[in-house]
Tab-separated table of C-alpha atoms in Angstrom:
chain	number	residue	atom	x	y	z
A	1	MET	CA	25.300	-50.992	10.209
A	2	THR	CA	24.180	-54.614	9.795
A	3	GLU	CA	22.555	-55.928	6.622
A	4	ARG	CA	19.205	-56.156	8.426
A	5	LYS	CA	19.419	-52.523	9.561
A	6	LYS	CA	20.374	-51.396	6.071
A	7	LYS	CA	17.216	-52.929	4.676
A	8	LYS	CA	15.086	-51.291	7.341
A	9	ALA	CA	16.684	-47.904	6.717
A	10	ALA	CA	15.919	-48.108	3.003
A	11	SER	CA	12.293	-49.147	3.295
A	12	PRO	CA	10.681	-45.787	4.245
A	13	MET	CA	11.845	-44.173	0.994
A	14	ARG	CA	10.264	-46.926	-1.088
A	15	ALA	CA	7.148	-46.910	1.073
A	16	LYS	CA	6.653	-43.198	0.410
A	17	GLY	CA	7.041	-43.675	-3.326
A	18	LYS	CA	10.319	-41.791	-3.603
A	19	THR	CA	13.081	-42.593	-6.032
A	20	LYS	CA	16.509	-42.948	-4.504
A	21	PRO	CA	18.716	-40.047	-5.716
A	22	GLY	CA	20.893	-41.076	-8.629
A	23	THR	CA	18.581	-43.865	-9.787
A	24	HIS	CA	15.650	-44.186	-12.160
A	25	ARG	CA	12.556	-46.378	-12.336
A	26	PRO	CA	11.353	-47.352	-15.825
A	27	VAL	CA	7.810	-46.098	-16.411
A	28	LEU	CA	5.028	-48.327	-17.784
A	29	GLU	CA	7.473	-51.224	-18.111
A	30	ARG	CA	4.839	-53.949	-18.526
A	31	GLU	CA	2.947	-52.011	-21.189
A	32	VAL	CA	6.123	-51.211	-23.128
A	33	LEU	CA	7.260	-54.841	-23.254
A	34	GLU	CA	3.779	-56.072	-24.160
A	35	LYS	CA	3.155	-53.655	-27.043
A	36	LEU	CA	6.698	-53.460	-28.456
A	37	SER	CA	7.189	-57.214	-27.970
A	38	PRO	CA	10.997	-57.491	-28.340
A	39	CYS	CA	11.985	-60.872	-29.797
A	40	PRO	CA	15.282	-62.791	-29.962
A	41	GLY	CA	17.671	-61.546	-32.631
A	42	GLU	CA	15.878	-58.265	-33.329
A	43	THR	CA	17.446	-54.818	-33.607
A	44	ALA	CA	16.122	-52.134	-31.267
A	45	ALA	CA	16.691	-48.474	-30.433
A	46	ASP	CA	16.236	-46.936	-26.999
A	47	CYS	CA	16.196	-43.252	-27.862
A	48	THR	CA	16.455	-42.112	-24.236
A	49	LEU	CA	18.747	-44.602	-22.524
A	50	GLY	CA	19.044	-42.895	-19.133
A	51	TYR	CA	19.625	-45.353	-16.305
A	52	GLY	CA	18.961	-48.255	-18.672
A	53	GLY	CA	15.831	-49.631	-16.998
A	54	HIS	CA	13.813	-50.156	-20.181
A	55	ALA	CA	16.964	-51.081	-22.134
A	56	ARG	CA	17.855	-53.936	-19.784
A	57	LYS	CA	14.425	-55.554	-20.076
A	58	ILE	CA	14.442	-55.193	-23.859
A	59	MET	CA	17.981	-56.569	-24.173
A	60	GLU	CA	17.111	-59.589	-22.051
A	61	ARG	CA	14.421	-60.451	-24.598
A	62	LEU	CA	16.582	-59.706	-27.650
A	63	GLY	CA	19.186	-62.183	-26.435
A	64	GLU	CA	22.726	-62.810	-27.622
A	65	ASP	CA	21.882	-62.375	-31.302
A	66	GLY	CA	19.984	-59.138	-30.696
A	67	LEU	CA	21.310	-55.597	-30.908
A	68	LEU	CA	20.244	-52.473	-29.029
A	69	PHE	CA	21.288	-48.917	-29.880
A	70	GLY	CA	21.123	-46.705	-26.788
A	71	PHE	CA	21.013	-42.936	-27.313
A	72	ASP	CA	21.949	-40.552	-24.488
A	73	ILE	CA	23.066	-36.941	-24.747
A	74	ASP	CA	24.727	-37.085	-21.316
A	75	SER	CA	28.172	-38.609	-21.915
A	76	GLN	CA	28.875	-39.228	-18.222
A	77	GLU	CA	25.611	-41.057	-17.581
A	78	LEU	CA	26.023	-42.996	-20.833
A	79	GLU	CA	29.300	-44.487	-19.637
A	80	LYS	CA	27.752	-45.447	-16.296
A	81	THR	CA	24.815	-47.134	-18.004
A	82	LYS	CA	27.126	-49.023	-20.355
A	83	MET	CA	28.680	-50.598	-17.272
A	84	ARG	CA	25.261	-51.446	-15.802
A	85	LEU	CA	24.235	-53.213	-19.016
A	86	SER	CA	27.531	-54.992	-19.617
A	87	SER	CA	26.295	-58.134	-17.855
A	88	VAL	CA	23.321	-58.556	-20.198
A	89	LYS	CA	23.924	-61.073	-22.978
A	90	CYS	CA	22.949	-58.835	-25.869
A	91	ARG	CA	24.964	-56.677	-28.231
A	92	PHE	CA	24.860	-53.017	-27.268
A	93	TRP	CA	25.925	-49.818	-29.008
A	94	GLY	CA	25.925	-46.677	-26.843
A	95	ILE	CA	25.586	-43.437	-28.793
A	96	ASN	CA	26.313	-40.005	-27.314
A	97	ARG	CA	23.973	-37.912	-29.443
A	98	ASN	CA	20.396	-36.682	-29.505
A	99	PHE	CA	17.873	-39.181	-30.830
A	100	ARG	CA	16.866	-36.657	-33.490
A	101	PHE	CA	19.960	-37.922	-35.337
A	102	ILE	CA	18.784	-41.544	-35.299
A	103	LYS	CA	18.480	-41.655	-39.085
A	104	GLU	CA	22.134	-40.713	-39.499
A	105	THR	CA	23.087	-43.383	-36.966
A	106	LEU	CA	21.148	-46.008	-38.911
A	107	SER	CA	23.083	-45.103	-42.051
A	108	GLU	CA	26.448	-45.105	-40.266
A	109	ALA	CA	25.752	-48.515	-38.736
A	110	GLU	CA	24.847	-49.897	-42.176
A	111	ILE	CA	21.727	-51.704	-41.016
A	112	SER	CA	18.421	-51.848	-42.866
A	113	GLY	CA	16.202	-50.683	-40.037
A	114	PHE	CA	14.937	-51.189	-36.495
A	115	ASP	CA	12.436	-53.776	-35.361
A	116	LEU	CA	11.429	-51.603	-32.438
A	117	ILE	CA	12.019	-48.037	-31.276
A	118	LEU	CA	11.287	-46.691	-27.794
A	119	ALA	CA	11.481	-43.106	-26.596
A	120	ASP	CA	10.745	-42.303	-22.939
A	121	LEU	CA	10.531	-38.508	-22.990
A	122	GLY	CA	10.715	-38.119	-19.225
A	123	VAL	CA	13.790	-36.402	-17.812
A	124	SER	CA	16.209	-38.840	-16.220
A	125	SER	CA	16.122	-38.852	-12.418
A	126	MET	CA	19.907	-38.616	-12.382
A	127	GLN	CA	19.710	-35.264	-14.152
A	128	VAL	CA	16.694	-33.977	-12.226
A	129	ASP	CA	18.390	-34.761	-8.913
A	130	ASN	CA	21.661	-33.072	-9.927
A	131	PRO	CA	21.573	-29.473	-8.579
A	132	LYS	CA	24.331	-28.450	-11.006
A	133	ARG	CA	21.834	-28.907	-13.840
A	134	GLY	CA	19.259	-26.486	-12.429
A	135	ILE	CA	16.496	-28.581	-14.006
A	136	SER	CA	14.493	-28.981	-10.812
A	137	TYR	CA	13.116	-26.427	-8.369
A	138	LYS	CA	13.890	-28.803	-5.486
A	139	ALA	CA	17.519	-27.735	-4.944
A	140	ASP	CA	19.340	-24.474	-5.544
A	141	GLY	CA	21.878	-24.328	-8.333
A	142	PRO	CA	22.699	-22.502	-11.576
A	143	LEU	CA	19.901	-22.074	-14.103
A	144	ASP	CA	21.654	-24.217	-16.694
A	145	MET	CA	18.933	-26.728	-17.662
A	146	ARG	CA	20.960	-28.324	-20.459
A	147	MET	CA	20.691	-32.092	-20.686
A	148	ASP	CA	23.494	-31.949	-23.253
A	149	THR	CA	26.283	-29.661	-22.032
A	150	ARG	CA	27.440	-29.175	-25.630
A	151	LEU	CA	24.445	-26.905	-26.227
A	152	GLU	CA	24.985	-23.145	-26.078
A	153	LEU	CA	21.531	-22.094	-24.882
A	154	THR	CA	20.871	-22.203	-21.113
A	155	GLY	CA	17.956	-21.312	-18.888
A	156	GLU	CA	19.860	-18.295	-17.588
A	157	LYS	CA	20.459	-17.032	-21.132
A	158	ILE	CA	16.759	-17.342	-21.973
A	159	LEU	CA	15.746	-15.361	-18.879
A	160	ARG	CA	18.355	-12.726	-19.652
A	161	GLU	CA	17.844	-12.288	-23.407
A	162	TYR	CA	14.371	-13.409	-24.539
A	163	PRO	CA	11.831	-10.598	-25.069
A	164	GLU	CA	8.986	-10.491	-22.563
A	165	GLU	CA	6.492	-11.618	-25.218
A	166	LYS	CA	8.639	-14.642	-26.106
A	167	LEU	CA	8.979	-15.661	-22.456
A	168	SER	CA	5.218	-15.452	-22.020
A	169	GLU	CA	4.729	-17.555	-25.151
A	170	ILE	CA	6.975	-20.455	-24.089
A	171	PHE	CA	5.501	-20.548	-20.561
A	172	ASP	CA	2.040	-20.810	-22.112
A	173	LYS	CA	2.892	-23.151	-25.015
A	174	TYR	CA	5.174	-25.618	-23.243
A	175	SER	CA	3.546	-25.892	-19.834
A	176	ASP	CA	0.107	-24.236	-19.928
A	177	GLU	CA	1.234	-21.836	-17.202
A	178	PRO	CA	-1.873	-19.771	-16.327
A	179	ASP	CA	0.147	-16.793	-15.055
A	180	HIS	CA	2.550	-16.686	-18.007
A	181	LYS	CA	2.045	-12.979	-18.688
A	182	GLN	CA	2.603	-11.886	-15.085
A	183	ILE	CA	5.706	-14.062	-14.709
A	184	ALA	CA	7.216	-12.852	-17.981
A	185	SER	CA	6.546	-9.235	-16.972
A	186	LEU	CA	8.266	-9.693	-13.605
A	187	ILE	CA	11.291	-11.334	-15.235
A	188	ALA	CA	11.599	-8.468	-17.734
A	189	GLY	CA	11.468	-5.932	-14.908
A	190	GLN	CA	13.760	-7.875	-12.568
A	191	ARG	CA	16.606	-8.290	-15.056
A	192	LYS	CA	16.922	-4.542	-15.425
A	193	ALA	CA	18.308	-4.486	-11.890
A	194	PHE	CA	20.186	-7.807	-11.941
A	195	PRO	CA	19.820	-11.046	-13.936
A	196	LEU	CA	18.327	-14.243	-12.558
A	197	THR	CA	21.169	-16.744	-12.269
A	198	ASN	CA	20.071	-19.454	-9.835
A	199	VAL	CA	17.105	-21.684	-9.015
A	200	ASN	CA	16.037	-19.980	-5.784
A	201	GLU	CA	15.916	-16.546	-7.407
A	202	LEU	CA	13.542	-17.824	-10.087
A	203	ILE	CA	11.390	-19.647	-7.525
A	204	ASP	CA	10.997	-16.481	-5.452
A	205	LEU	CA	10.026	-14.497	-8.552
A	206	VAL	CA	7.372	-17.037	-9.604
A	207	LEU	CA	5.962	-17.181	-6.082
A	208	ASN	CA	5.779	-13.387	-6.079
A	209	ALA	CA	3.928	-13.397	-9.424
A	210	LYS	CA	1.365	-15.773	-7.935
A	211	GLY	CA	0.948	-13.783	-4.710
A	212	TYR	CA	2.938	-16.102	-2.454
A	213	SER	CA	5.994	-15.921	-0.263
A	214	ARG	CA	7.874	-19.114	0.610
A	215	ASN	CA	6.177	-19.181	4.016
A	216	THR	CA	2.631	-18.646	2.749
A	217	TRP	CA	3.078	-21.290	0.062
A	218	GLN	CA	4.428	-23.844	2.541
A	219	LYS	CA	1.556	-23.179	4.937
A	220	GLN	CA	-1.008	-23.651	2.163
A	221	ASN	CA	0.689	-26.786	0.876
A	222	LYS	CA	0.643	-28.361	4.349
A	223	LYS	CA	-3.139	-28.042	4.404
A	224	ASN	CA	-3.360	-30.375	1.401
A	225	PRO	CA	-2.910	-33.974	2.650
A	226	PHE	CA	-1.565	-35.077	-0.735
A	227	GLY	CA	0.568	-32.004	-1.390
A	228	SER	CA	0.232	-29.660	-4.352
A	229	SER	CA	2.244	-29.086	-7.488
A	230	HIS	CA	4.929	-26.482	-6.856
A	231	PRO	CA	3.990	-23.044	-8.255
A	232	ALA	CA	7.276	-22.896	-10.191
A	233	ALA	CA	7.033	-26.405	-11.696
A	234	ARG	CA	5.485	-25.293	-14.984
A	235	VAL	CA	8.017	-22.493	-15.520
A	236	PHE	CA	10.939	-24.859	-14.972
A	237	GLN	CA	9.390	-27.371	-17.364
A	238	ALA	CA	8.904	-24.763	-20.092
A	239	LEU	CA	12.466	-23.471	-19.791
A	240	ARG	CA	13.897	-27.005	-19.931
A	241	ILE	CA	11.877	-27.797	-23.067
A	242	GLU	CA	13.038	-24.597	-24.775
A	243	VAL	CA	16.711	-25.045	-23.826
A	244	ASN	CA	16.827	-28.611	-25.143
A	245	ASP	CA	14.428	-28.122	-28.085
A	246	GLU	CA	12.566	-31.200	-26.885
A	247	LEU	CA	9.509	-30.804	-29.112
A	248	GLY	CA	11.706	-30.188	-32.143
A	249	ALA	CA	13.644	-33.392	-31.483
A	250	LEU	CA	10.399	-35.346	-31.014
A	251	SER	CA	9.009	-33.996	-34.289
A	252	ASP	CA	12.174	-35.072	-36.105
A	253	LEU	CA	11.890	-38.592	-34.669
A	254	LEU	CA	8.221	-38.952	-35.573
A	255	LYS	CA	8.875	-37.788	-39.153
A	256	ALA	CA	11.801	-40.172	-39.577
A	257	ALA	CA	10.161	-43.195	-37.924
A	258	PRO	CA	8.481	-44.673	-41.049
A	259	ASP	CA	11.864	-44.828	-42.810
A	260	LEU	CA	13.581	-46.273	-39.726
A	261	LEU	CA	11.257	-49.200	-38.999
A	262	ASN	CA	11.453	-52.561	-40.703
A	263	PRO	CA	8.127	-53.967	-42.011
A	264	GLY	CA	6.162	-54.991	-38.938
A	265	GLY	CA	8.433	-52.868	-36.723
A	266	ARG	CA	7.009	-51.207	-33.612
A	267	ILE	CA	7.482	-47.721	-32.212
A	268	GLY	CA	6.455	-46.582	-28.729
A	269	ILE	CA	6.589	-43.120	-27.173
A	270	ILE	CA	6.116	-42.282	-23.496
A	271	SER	CA	5.205	-38.605	-23.121
A	272	PHE	CA	4.699	-36.501	-20.014
A	273	HIS	CA	2.812	-33.374	-21.022
A	274	GLN	CA	0.087	-32.348	-23.442
A	275	GLY	CA	2.387	-30.795	-26.045
A	276	GLU	CA	4.359	-34.020	-26.448
A	277	ASP	CA	1.322	-36.289	-26.413
A	278	ARG	CA	-0.440	-34.115	-28.985
A	279	LEU	CA	2.488	-34.436	-31.418
A	280	VAL	CA	2.668	-38.218	-30.938
A	281	LYS	CA	-1.077	-38.738	-31.294
A	282	GLN	CA	-1.295	-36.644	-34.471
A	283	ALA	CA	1.745	-38.285	-36.105
A	284	LEU	CA	0.568	-41.838	-35.420
A	285	ARG	CA	-2.961	-41.074	-36.582
A	286	LYS	CA	-1.636	-39.525	-39.797
A	287	GLY	CA	0.562	-42.574	-40.375
A	288	LEU	CA	-2.429	-44.891	-39.926
A	289	ASP	CA	-4.581	-42.844	-42.336
A	290	GLU	CA	-1.801	-42.935	-44.955
A	291	GLY	CA	-1.261	-46.668	-44.567
A	292	ILE	CA	2.224	-46.275	-43.109
A	293	TYR	CA	1.122	-47.946	-39.867
A	294	SER	CA	-1.095	-51.013	-39.837
A	295	SER	CA	-2.283	-50.307	-36.285
A	296	ILE	CA	-1.861	-47.742	-33.546
A	297	SER	CA	-2.914	-47.491	-29.919
A	298	LYS	CA	-6.578	-46.502	-29.716
A	299	LYS	CA	-5.851	-44.537	-26.576
A	300	ALA	CA	-2.814	-43.848	-24.420
A	301	ALA	CA	-1.824	-46.401	-21.783
A	302	LEU	CA	-1.582	-44.823	-18.328
A	303	PRO	CA	0.257	-45.956	-15.181
A	304	ALA	CA	-1.774	-47.915	-12.649
A	305	PRO	CA	-2.405	-46.359	-9.212
A	306	LYS	CA	0.130	-48.765	-7.666
A	307	GLU	CA	2.871	-47.565	-10.024
A	308	ILE	CA	2.073	-43.924	-9.299
A	309	THR	CA	2.269	-44.620	-5.565
A	310	GLN	CA	5.664	-46.282	-5.954
A	311	ASN	CA	6.940	-43.740	-8.473
A	312	PRO	CA	5.107	-40.374	-8.335
A	313	ARG	CA	7.091	-39.108	-11.336
A	314	SER	CA	5.111	-41.541	-13.498
A	315	SER	CA	1.773	-39.873	-12.741
A	316	SER	CA	1.593	-37.843	-15.970
A	317	ALA	CA	3.028	-40.532	-18.278
A	318	LYS	CA	1.171	-41.563	-21.445
A	319	PHE	CA	2.293	-44.398	-23.714
A	320	ARG	CA	1.299	-44.603	-27.377
A	321	TRP	CA	2.510	-47.110	-29.968
A	322	ALA	CA	2.234	-48.044	-33.625
A	323	VAL	CA	3.124	-50.970	-35.930
A	324	ARG	CA	4.749	-50.384	-39.334
A	325	SER	CA	2.822	-51.786	-42.268
A	326	LYS	CA	4.255	-54.845	-43.986
């Protein structure tokens, strides 16, 4: 295939707003750089390194005398991203641990604090697109859902062992699933015969709870010119959040942030669902009221229509920021 043909073959995917499997587009990039304002020589932390999209732009502004700590719980992806960032003239420290341990890392590194902290709470496209993770409903695979394979809890274990009431609670709390009771009841009944172990089995159960078969759902979805959210999307989201204790990790970061930031330091959080955004909004507001932060975002920054068209996964993103008092 010639170079010209290669370019033509790649264009339809970008035109449809799809992300190439195995890659990741940084969300709200302009807003992040504007509000966190990385400067030469500063020390920064990217709490969710992923593909390194945000990290690269921040490192380019930090320059040779700057330092960026990149946290990623996926050791394989961390090594790949280290290679991607190796050409940037900025010091880099890749850390294979959850960002909830950022305070311990600060102590181990023997530095006074960070000038800026960024956490993009969206799931990395590399992990979403990997069927072995079972994070997405788009491809069959085991119901693992761990972003850090060192964890013991999996999606399959939750579906097999959690009481019906607990299942209903996490579906409601973590994803506002309207049919949480019906879905939890079906899971509790189904596992008496045989446990749910793969993505397609869970999808079929959720469709059943909502009165659909695969065929009836597909027919209804085709009638919507813009497509509809998959009926199982909320259940998968809730299970992923529970497996990885995502809200617990976020709470730990928000509590530690005032002690991590240098005077005048900036923190920014990109969230993707109401539970996350609520925690961020409350923590930043409390910090402002107590004088910990000198300013915070009055409202969340949202992606522009053009960004959503190019990257549909950004559609639910909300960015909030704060500045540490001097």
